[in-house]
Structures are given as C-alpha cells and as structure tokens.
Coordinates of C-alpha atoms and ligand atoms in Angstrom, one line a residue:
M1 CA 146.3 49.9 36.5
R2 CA 143.7 52.7 36.4
S3 CA 141.7 53.4 33.3
Y4 CA 141.8 56.9 31.9
D5 CA 138.3 57.6 33.1
E6 CA 138.9 56.3 36.7
A7 CA 142.2 58.2 36.9
L8 CA 140.7 61.5 35.8
E9 CA 137.7 61.1 38.2
Q10 CA 140.1 60.4 41.0
V11 CA 142.4 63.4 40.4
L12 CA 139.5 65.8 40.1
A13 CA 137.9 64.4 43.2
A14 CA 141.1 65.2 45.1
V15 CA 140.5 68.9 44.5
L16 CA 138.0 69.7 47.2
G17 CA 137.2 73.2 46.0
P18 CA 138.8 76.2 44.4
L19 CA 141.5 78.2 46.2
E20 CA 140.8 81.4 48.1
T21 CA 139.5 84.5 46.4
E22 CA 141.3 87.8 45.8
L23 CA 140.4 91.2 44.1
V24 CA 142.2 91.5 40.7
P25 CA 142.4 94.8 38.7
L26 CA 140.2 94.5 35.7
E27 CA 143.1 94.8 33.2
Q28 CA 144.9 91.8 34.8
A29 CA 141.8 89.5 35.1
R30 CA 141.9 87.9 31.6
G31 CA 141.9 84.1 31.9
R32 CA 140.9 84.1 35.6
A33 CA 137.8 82.6 37.0
L34 CA 135.2 84.9 38.5
A35 CA 134.7 84.1 42.2
E36 CA 131.2 85.6 42.7
D37 CA 128.0 86.0 40.7
M38 CA 128.1 89.3 38.9
I39 CA 124.7 91.0 39.2
A40 CA 124.2 94.0 37.0
P41 CA 124.2 97.1 39.3
V42 CA 122.9 99.3 36.5
D43 CA 120.9 99.0 33.3
L44 CA 122.8 98.4 30.0
P45 CA 122.3 100.4 28.0
P46 CA 121.6 103.1 30.6
F47 CA 119.1 105.0 28.3
D48 CA 117.0 104.4 25.2
N49 CA 119.3 105.2 22.3
S50 CA 119.6 104.9 18.5
M51 CA 121.0 101.9 16.7
V52 CA 121.5 103.9 13.5
D53 CA 122.5 107.2 12.1
G54 CA 119.3 108.8 10.9
Y55 CA 116.2 110.7 12.2
A56 CA 114.2 110.2 15.3
V57 CA 110.5 110.9 14.7
R58 CA 107.1 110.3 16.2
A59 CA 105.7 107.3 14.3
A60 CA 102.3 109.0 14.1
S61 CA 103.9 112.0 12.3
V62 CA 105.3 109.8 9.6
G63 CA 102.6 107.3 8.9
A64 CA 103.4 105.0 6.0
A65 CA 106.1 107.1 4.2
S66 CA 107.7 105.1 1.4
E67 CA 109.7 105.4 -1.8
D68 CA 106.5 106.3 -3.7
T69 CA 105.0 108.4 -1.0
P70 CA 107.8 110.3 0.6
L71 CA 107.2 112.7 3.5
A72 CA 109.2 115.9 4.3
L73 CA 109.6 117.1 7.9
P74 CA 111.5 120.0 9.4
I75 CA 114.6 119.1 11.4
G76 CA 114.0 120.4 14.9
M77 CA 117.3 119.4 16.6
E78 CA 120.4 117.3 16.4
I79 CA 121.4 114.8 19.0
A80 CA 125.0 113.4 19.0
A81 CA 126.4 110.5 21.0
G82 CA 127.5 111.8 24.4
S83 CA 124.9 114.7 24.4
W84 CA 121.5 114.8 26.0
P85 CA 118.4 116.2 24.2
T86 CA 117.5 119.7 25.5
R87 CA 113.8 119.2 24.9
A88 CA 111.1 116.7 23.9
L89 CA 110.5 115.9 20.2
R90 CA 107.4 117.7 18.9
A91 CA 104.8 116.2 16.6
G92 CA 105.5 116.9 13.0
E93 CA 109.3 117.3 13.3
A94 CA 112.4 115.1 13.0
A95 CA 115.6 115.1 15.1
R96 CA 118.9 114.3 13.4
I97 CA 120.4 111.5 15.5
F98 CA 123.5 109.4 15.6
T99 CA 124.4 105.9 16.6
G100 CA 124.4 105.6 20.4
A101 CA 122.8 109.0 20.9
P102 CA 119.9 109.2 23.4
L103 CA 116.4 109.1 22.0
P104 CA 114.5 112.3 22.7
E105 CA 111.3 112.1 24.8
G106 CA 108.4 111.7 22.5
G107 CA 110.5 110.0 19.8
D108 CA 109.3 106.4 19.3
A109 CA 110.6 105.6 15.8
L110 CA 113.8 106.0 13.8
V111 CA 114.4 106.3 10.1
M112 CA 117.8 105.2 8.8
V113 CA 119.8 108.0 7.0
E114 CA 120.0 105.7 3.9
D115 CA 116.2 106.1 3.6
T116 CA 116.3 109.9 3.7
E117 CA 117.5 113.0 1.9
E118 CA 118.3 116.3 3.6
D119 CA 118.0 119.7 1.8
E120 CA 119.7 123.0 2.6
S121 CA 116.5 124.5 4.0
G122 CA 116.6 122.3 7.1
W123 CA 114.0 119.7 6.0
V124 CA 114.4 116.0 5.6
T125 CA 112.6 113.8 3.1
L126 CA 111.7 110.4 4.6
R127 CA 111.3 107.5 2.1
A128 CA 110.5 104.9 4.7
P129 CA 108.2 104.7 7.7
G130 CA 109.9 105.1 11.1
S131 CA 110.6 101.9 13.0
S132 CA 111.0 101.2 16.7
H133 CA 113.3 98.3 15.7
Y134 CA 116.2 100.7 15.6
I135 CA 115.7 101.8 19.2
R136 CA 118.0 100.1 21.7
R137 CA 116.0 100.1 24.9
R138 CA 117.4 100.9 28.3
G139 CA 118.3 97.6 30.1
S140 CA 117.8 95.5 27.0
D141 CA 121.4 94.3 27.1
L142 CA 121.4 93.7 30.9
A143 CA 118.8 95.0 33.3
V144 CA 119.5 96.0 36.9
G145 CA 119.5 92.9 39.1
E146 CA 120.0 90.5 36.2
L147 CA 122.7 87.9 36.5
A148 CA 125.4 89.2 34.2
L149 CA 128.1 86.5 34.8
P150 CA 127.8 83.5 37.1
A151 CA 130.6 82.6 39.5
H152 CA 133.3 80.3 38.0
T153 CA 133.0 82.0 34.6
T154 CA 136.4 82.1 32.7
L155 CA 137.1 85.8 32.0
T156 CA 137.8 86.2 28.3
P157 CA 137.8 89.6 26.5
G158 CA 134.1 89.3 26.1
E159 CA 133.4 88.9 29.8
L160 CA 135.9 91.7 30.6
G161 CA 133.9 94.0 28.3
V162 CA 130.8 93.2 30.3
L163 CA 132.6 93.9 33.6
A164 CA 133.9 97.2 32.2
A165 CA 130.5 98.3 31.0
L166 CA 129.3 97.6 34.5
N167 CA 132.1 99.8 35.9
Q168 CA 133.9 97.0 37.8
S169 CA 137.5 98.2 38.1
T170 CA 138.4 95.3 40.3
V171 CA 137.1 91.7 40.0
P172 CA 136.8 89.0 42.6
C173 CA 138.7 86.0 41.3
F174 CA 139.9 82.7 42.6
R175 CA 143.6 82.7 43.4
R176 CA 145.9 81.2 40.8
P177 CA 147.5 77.9 41.9
R178 CA 151.1 78.1 42.9
V179 CA 153.0 75.3 41.3
G180 CA 156.4 73.8 42.1
L181 CA 158.1 72.3 39.1
L182 CA 160.8 69.7 39.4
S183 CA 163.0 68.3 36.6
T184 CA 164.7 65.1 37.6
G185 CA 167.6 63.5 35.7
D186 CA 171.4 63.3 35.9
E187 CA 171.5 63.8 32.1
L188 CA 169.8 67.2 32.1
V189 CA 171.5 70.6 31.4
P190 CA 169.4 73.8 31.4
V191 CA 168.8 75.5 28.1
G192 CA 171.5 78.1 27.3
E193 CA 174.0 76.9 29.8
Q194 CA 177.2 75.0 29.3
A195 CA 177.9 72.8 26.2
L196 CA 176.6 69.2 26.6
A197 CA 179.1 66.6 27.8
P198 CA 178.8 63.2 26.3
G199 CA 175.5 61.6 27.5
Q200 CA 173.8 64.9 28.5
I201 CA 170.7 66.4 26.9
R202 CA 168.9 69.7 27.4
N203 CA 166.1 70.0 29.9
S204 CA 163.3 70.6 27.5
N205 CA 160.5 69.5 29.7
G206 CA 161.1 72.3 32.2
P207 CA 160.4 75.2 29.9
A208 CA 157.6 73.3 28.1
L209 CA 155.8 72.4 31.3
A210 CA 156.3 75.9 32.7
A211 CA 154.5 77.3 29.6
A212 CA 151.8 74.7 30.0
I213 CA 151.3 75.7 33.7
E214 CA 151.0 79.3 32.7
E215 CA 148.6 78.6 29.9
A216 CA 146.5 76.5 32.4
G217 CA 146.3 79.5 34.8
G218 CA 148.9 78.4 37.3
I219 CA 152.1 80.3 38.5
T220 CA 155.4 78.4 38.6
V221 CA 156.8 79.7 41.9
E222 CA 159.8 77.4 41.9
H223 CA 161.6 75.4 39.3
V224 CA 164.2 73.1 40.6
H225 CA 166.4 70.3 39.3
A226 CA 167.1 67.0 41.1
R227 CA 169.8 64.5 40.4
D228 CA 168.8 60.8 40.3
T229 CA 169.6 60.2 44.0
I230 CA 167.2 59.7 46.8
A231 CA 168.8 62.5 48.7
S232 CA 168.5 65.0 45.9
V233 CA 164.8 64.1 45.2
T234 CA 164.1 64.3 48.9
E235 CA 165.6 67.7 49.2
A236 CA 163.7 69.0 46.2
F237 CA 160.4 67.6 47.5
A238 CA 160.9 69.3 50.8
R239 CA 161.5 72.6 49.1
L240 CA 158.3 72.3 47.0
A241 CA 155.9 70.9 49.6
H242 CA 154.4 74.3 50.4
C243 CA 153.0 74.8 46.9
D244 CA 149.4 74.1 45.9
L245 CA 150.6 71.6 43.3
V246 CA 153.9 69.9 42.6
L247 CA 154.8 68.6 39.2
S248 CA 157.9 66.5 38.6
S249 CA 159.1 65.1 35.3
G250 CA 161.1 61.9 34.9
G251 CA 162.2 59.3 37.5
V252 CA 158.8 57.9 37.9
S253 CA 159.3 54.5 36.3
V254 CA 160.7 51.3 37.8
G255 CA 164.4 51.8 36.9
S256 CA 166.9 51.7 39.7
H257 CA 167.5 55.5 39.1
D258 CA 163.8 56.3 39.4
H259 CA 163.2 57.6 42.9
V260 CA 160.1 59.8 42.6
K261 CA 157.5 57.2 43.8
D262 CA 159.6 56.0 46.8
V263 CA 160.3 59.5 48.0
L264 CA 156.7 60.5 47.5
E265 CA 155.6 57.5 49.6
A266 CA 158.2 58.5 52.3
Q267 CA 157.3 62.2 52.4
G268 CA 153.7 62.3 51.3
S269 CA 151.3 59.7 49.9
L270 CA 151.0 57.9 46.6
A271 CA 147.5 57.3 45.3
F272 CA 148.4 55.5 42.0
W273 CA 151.3 55.5 39.6
R274 CA 150.1 53.6 36.5
I275 CA 147.4 54.5 34.0
A276 CA 146.3 52.5 31.0
I277 CA 147.1 55.3 28.5
K278 CA 149.6 55.9 25.8
P279 CA 151.8 57.9 26.0
G280 CA 152.3 58.2 29.7
R281 CA 151.7 54.9 31.5
P282 CA 153.9 55.8 34.4
L283 CA 152.1 58.7 36.0
A284 CA 152.3 59.1 39.8
F285 CA 149.6 61.0 41.6
G286 CA 149.4 61.7 45.3
R287 CA 150.0 64.3 48.0
L288 CA 153.1 66.1 49.2
G289 CA 152.6 68.5 52.2
S290 CA 149.9 71.0 51.2
A291 CA 150.3 70.1 47.5
L292 CA 148.7 67.7 45.1
F293 CA 151.5 65.9 43.4
F294 CA 151.9 64.7 39.9
G295 CA 154.9 62.7 38.8
L296 CA 154.9 63.0 35.1
P297 CA 157.0 60.7 32.9
G298 CA 160.3 62.1 31.6
N299 CA 159.7 61.5 27.9
P300 CA 158.8 64.9 26.4
A301 CA 155.6 63.9 24.6
S302 CA 154.4 61.8 27.5
S303 CA 154.9 64.7 30.0
L304 CA 153.0 67.2 27.9
V305 CA 150.2 64.8 27.0
T306 CA 149.7 63.7 30.6
F307 CA 149.8 67.4 31.7
E308 CA 147.1 68.1 29.2
L309 CA 144.9 65.1 30.3
F310 CA 145.2 65.3 34.1
V311 CA 147.2 68.3 35.4
R312 CA 145.5 71.0 33.4
P313 CA 141.9 70.0 34.5
V314 CA 143.2 69.9 38.1
L315 CA 144.8 73.4 37.8
R316 CA 141.6 74.7 36.3
K317 CA 139.5 73.3 39.1
L318 CA 141.9 74.8 41.8
A319 CA 141.6 78.1 39.9
G320 CA 137.8 77.9 40.1
H321 CA 136.9 77.5 36.5
A322 CA 133.5 75.9 35.6
L323 CA 134.9 74.5 32.4
L324 CA 137.8 72.1 33.1
T325 CA 138.4 70.4 29.8
R326 CA 138.9 71.5 26.2
P327 CA 136.3 71.1 23.5
Q328 CA 136.2 68.0 21.4
L329 CA 135.1 67.4 17.9
R330 CA 135.2 64.5 15.5
A331 CA 137.8 64.1 12.7
T332 CA 138.3 61.6 10.0
L333 CA 141.6 59.7 9.6
T334 CA 143.4 60.4 6.4
D335 CA 145.5 57.2 6.8
K336 CA 145.3 54.0 8.7
L337 CA 146.0 54.4 12.4
P338 CA 147.9 51.6 14.1
H339 CA 146.6 51.1 17.6
A340 CA 147.0 48.3 20.1
S341 CA 144.0 47.6 22.3
G342 CA 144.4 47.7 26.1
R343 CA 145.4 51.3 26.6
R344 CA 143.6 54.5 25.5
E345 CA 145.9 56.2 23.1
F346 CA 146.2 60.0 22.5
V347 CA 147.6 60.6 19.1
R348 CA 149.1 64.0 18.3
A349 CA 147.5 65.2 15.1
R350 CA 146.9 68.0 12.7
L351 CA 143.4 68.8 11.7
M352 CA 142.2 70.2 8.4
W353 CA 138.8 71.5 7.6
Q354 CA 137.3 70.0 4.4
E355 CA 134.9 72.5 2.9
S356 CA 133.5 69.9 0.4
T357 CA 132.4 67.4 3.1
G358 CA 132.0 69.8 6.0
T359 CA 134.2 67.7 8.2
Y360 CA 137.7 67.8 9.7
T361 CA 140.4 65.3 8.6
A362 CA 143.1 64.3 11.0
T363 CA 146.7 63.4 10.2
P364 CA 149.2 62.3 13.0
T365 CA 152.2 64.6 13.5
G366 CA 154.6 61.9 12.4
A367 CA 155.9 58.9 14.4
Q368 CA 154.3 58.9 17.8
G369 CA 157.3 57.8 19.9
S370 CA 156.9 59.3 23.3
H371 CA 160.5 60.6 23.2
R372 CA 159.8 62.7 20.1
T373 CA 159.7 66.4 21.1
A374 CA 158.9 67.2 17.4
S375 CA 155.7 65.2 17.5
M376 CA 154.2 67.7 19.9
A377 CA 155.1 70.7 17.7
G378 CA 152.2 71.6 15.4
A379 CA 149.8 69.2 17.2
M380 CA 146.4 70.8 17.1
A381 CA 144.5 67.9 18.7
L382 CA 144.8 64.6 20.5
L383 CA 142.9 61.9 18.6
I384 CA 141.4 59.4 21.0
A385 CA 141.9 55.7 20.2
H386 CA 139.9 53.6 22.5
E387 CA 141.3 50.8 24.7
D388 CA 138.7 48.3 23.5
H389 CA 139.7 48.8 19.8
G390 CA 142.6 47.7 17.6
D391 CA 144.0 49.4 14.4
Y392 CA 141.7 52.0 12.8
P393 CA 141.3 52.0 9.0
A394 CA 141.6 55.2 7.0
G395 CA 138.3 57.0 6.9
T396 CA 137.4 56.2 10.5
T397 CA 136.0 59.1 12.5
L398 CA 137.6 59.6 15.9
P399 CA 137.0 62.0 18.8
A400 CA 139.7 64.7 18.8
L401 CA 140.5 66.8 21.9
L402 CA 141.5 70.2 20.7
L403 CA 144.7 71.6 22.1
Ligands
AMP1 P1 162.7 58.9 32.9 O1 161.3 59.0 33.0 O2 163.5 59.7 33.9 O3 163.2 57.5 32.7 O4 163.1 59.6 31.5 C1 162.6 59.1 30.3 C2 163.2 59.8 29.1 O5 162.9 61.2 29.1 C3 164.7 59.7 29.1 O6 165.2 59.5 27.8 C4 165.2 61.1 29.7 O7 166.4 61.5 29.2 C5 164.1 61.9 29.1 N1 163.9 63.1 30.0 C6 163.7 63.1 31.3 N2 163.5 64.3 31.8 C7 163.7 65.2 30.7 C8 163.6 66.6 30.5 N3 163.4 67.4 31.6 N4 163.8 67.1 29.3 C9 164.0 66.3 28.3 N5 164.0 65.0 28.3 C10 163.9 64.4 29.5
MG2 MG1 165.3 59.9 34.6

C-alpha cells in the first residue's frame, strides 16, 4: 500500500508538463495560469502624477511653511486627472492638482489640500512644506522591461488588473484540462429524474465531482453512467479515453461488482489502487488512452477527499499553475480526536478564529463515516492525523489543509 506522500509524488510525476497554450480574452482569464512571462511593455504609472488632492509647488518656493509660519502663493493653474498641464510651473506659484493628475514640469513637491486654505482672490495659504513623497513617479509601479508576472501565475482579480493596466486584451494561458467523469453503480439515479425504486439512491457524487473539477480549473466534457458490469464499464472507458483526465467514482474496491480496476488493466494501465489514507483507501491511479485515470471510491466523503488530495493537484499541474496545493495552517482540537495509527487520516473540520489566543480551533463536522455526505458540508479544512500517531487529546495542534 502506498503512503500518502509516495502516492502524491507518483501522481504528480505522471504529469509531464502543462497542456498546450491558447490566447484567452482578458475577461475570461480569471483562475487560469499564465503561459508566458509578462514583461511590462510600458511604464506604470506612465507619467509622474499626484497621490493627493492639493497643490503642486516648487519646493524651493515654499521653504519650511508650517502651521506657525504659513505661506501664501498665487494659484497659477489647475490640473485635473485626464488633462495635461499646458505649461511648466513657475517659481513662486502653486498649481491646484487632483489625485492621478500629471505633475507639471518644474513641480517637485505637493501639499495636501488638508494643509491648505484657498481664498476668493485666487491665492492659497500653505500650512505645511511641500513633500515629494506625494509624487507617484513614472515606472514606480512597474518599469518598462520589468517582469510583471511570471509564467505559471494563477490569474486572480489582482493579476487581471495588472494585465489590464498593461493593455493586454488577450492573455496566453495554458489550456484547461478536459475531464471525463464516470459514475458507476446499479443503484444510482440522476438527480431530478424518476422516483427512487427500492434499493436505489441519487447519484450525488456526479454533481459534487463536476463542481470540484470546475473549481480546480478543469472542464467536464462528458459525464457518463456505467452499470456494474464489465461490458458497461468497458464501454464507458472507451468513450472517455480521449480526455486529458478520466475520473470514475465507485466500483474500485474488491467486491464482485467492482470492475474499474480490471477494466483499467485491460484497456489501459493500473499504477496502484490502494493508499494508506482515510477516507479513501481504495483509489486507483493509472492511464487510459491519452488520459490520466483516477478511480475514486464511491463513498461521497471519500470521493471528494481523494479528489482534493490527489486529483486537484494533478488538474492544477496540467493547467500550468505554479501553486498546486492549498495553504495549510495549524489548528487546536476542541475535543479529543480518535485516530487509529497506520493510515493518514483527513478529518473534515470547521475552524474558528480565537481572538484571545490568536489561534484557530478545529471541530470535526460530526461523525466521519465516509458514507456521510453531510460530513463534507460546511467543512472548512481537512485536519491531518498522522499515520504514526494514535488518538489525539483535546488541545493538540494539528496541521489543517484549508478547503
Ligand atoms: P462502491 O465504491 O461502488 O462500492 O460504493 C461505495 C458506496 O458509495 C456505496 O454505498 C454506494 O452506493 C455509494 N456510491 C457509489 N457511487 C455513488 C454516487 N455516485 N453517489 C452517491 N453514492 C455513491
Ligand atoms: Mg458500486
């Protein structure tokens, strides 16, 4: 049986590199990974400008003006954002200026409007010396030729703002992985369809995994259902083998109705199918046609937890992201956590920030049975209970993988 660390290393090593690149309209690029270094083609800001509403002056004209020794200057011009000064600033005058407006030539200091008083005759009284601190210099945000964003950056609103400022209407991104999703099980009925006959249940993994695929940056191109027969699983595999990644749920254990492993060995290759984790011990990994293949367990909590631990990082690597895993923090158990050594356990938990101690506390989301769909709802993190450890007493601090 693979350890968690070995299994993660093996599945990530199976991704030889990101998929091809494509140009994506800026407004559709959120969440994608940048395929090339973005070098600033222009200076940001493109000109020296004011950080404040106030007055541009020549520092030498103002000297050490202060509350006790105010200085009055005539207002020679006004410069609004979006305009350009018509002439240089002369010695002994001030220019009324607004945030984002270009600094006039000769102006080398700014006085905030809060430190001034304007009178009707067109003069302004300055109660503070001018400061160059309020000047936003051309190129001080990003200079021409500077690396704005390295390849493999995940594009969040912040990065999209940088690309927009640099006038990139299309963005080179790695292609999103195309995923084939397969739900196996004679007992499954799709959500919203006919009433359940005795012995049947709703296919809840299908929609949950499709959402997880989307969140991870993949596209579910096909979602099929297979019955628990070799023929049905074989047919479904053949249909999905053209994808970048195939994900099945259920049928991966050792029961006589579990055919996923055998069919994978017949149609592709099986690298491993057991991992020393809980939930999710039966987890098949291999190849099917052009696709990487994951056979997730059927139990709802197991399928989502194993998706999170193994499939999500693989999808992110295929999609070209530098960052494959989620952040971790440490959280303190509010109650005793029963844990049997031998497997690494991932416990669905809620976290709560404790202002008084400056730490997070963690409380499991109820019974951790892998069949419990409700145990995933509201889970903010997976607490990591180590395979070399037994029960944890209340007050123990454990690593928590944020969901
Ligand atoms: P299996 O791995 O096929 O033995 O399934 C394990 C458990 O998960 C069984 O109780 C199944 O009924 C249940 N299960 C399998 N697939 C799904 C699914 N798509 N949605 C909800 N439950 C499922
Ligand atoms: Mg089954």
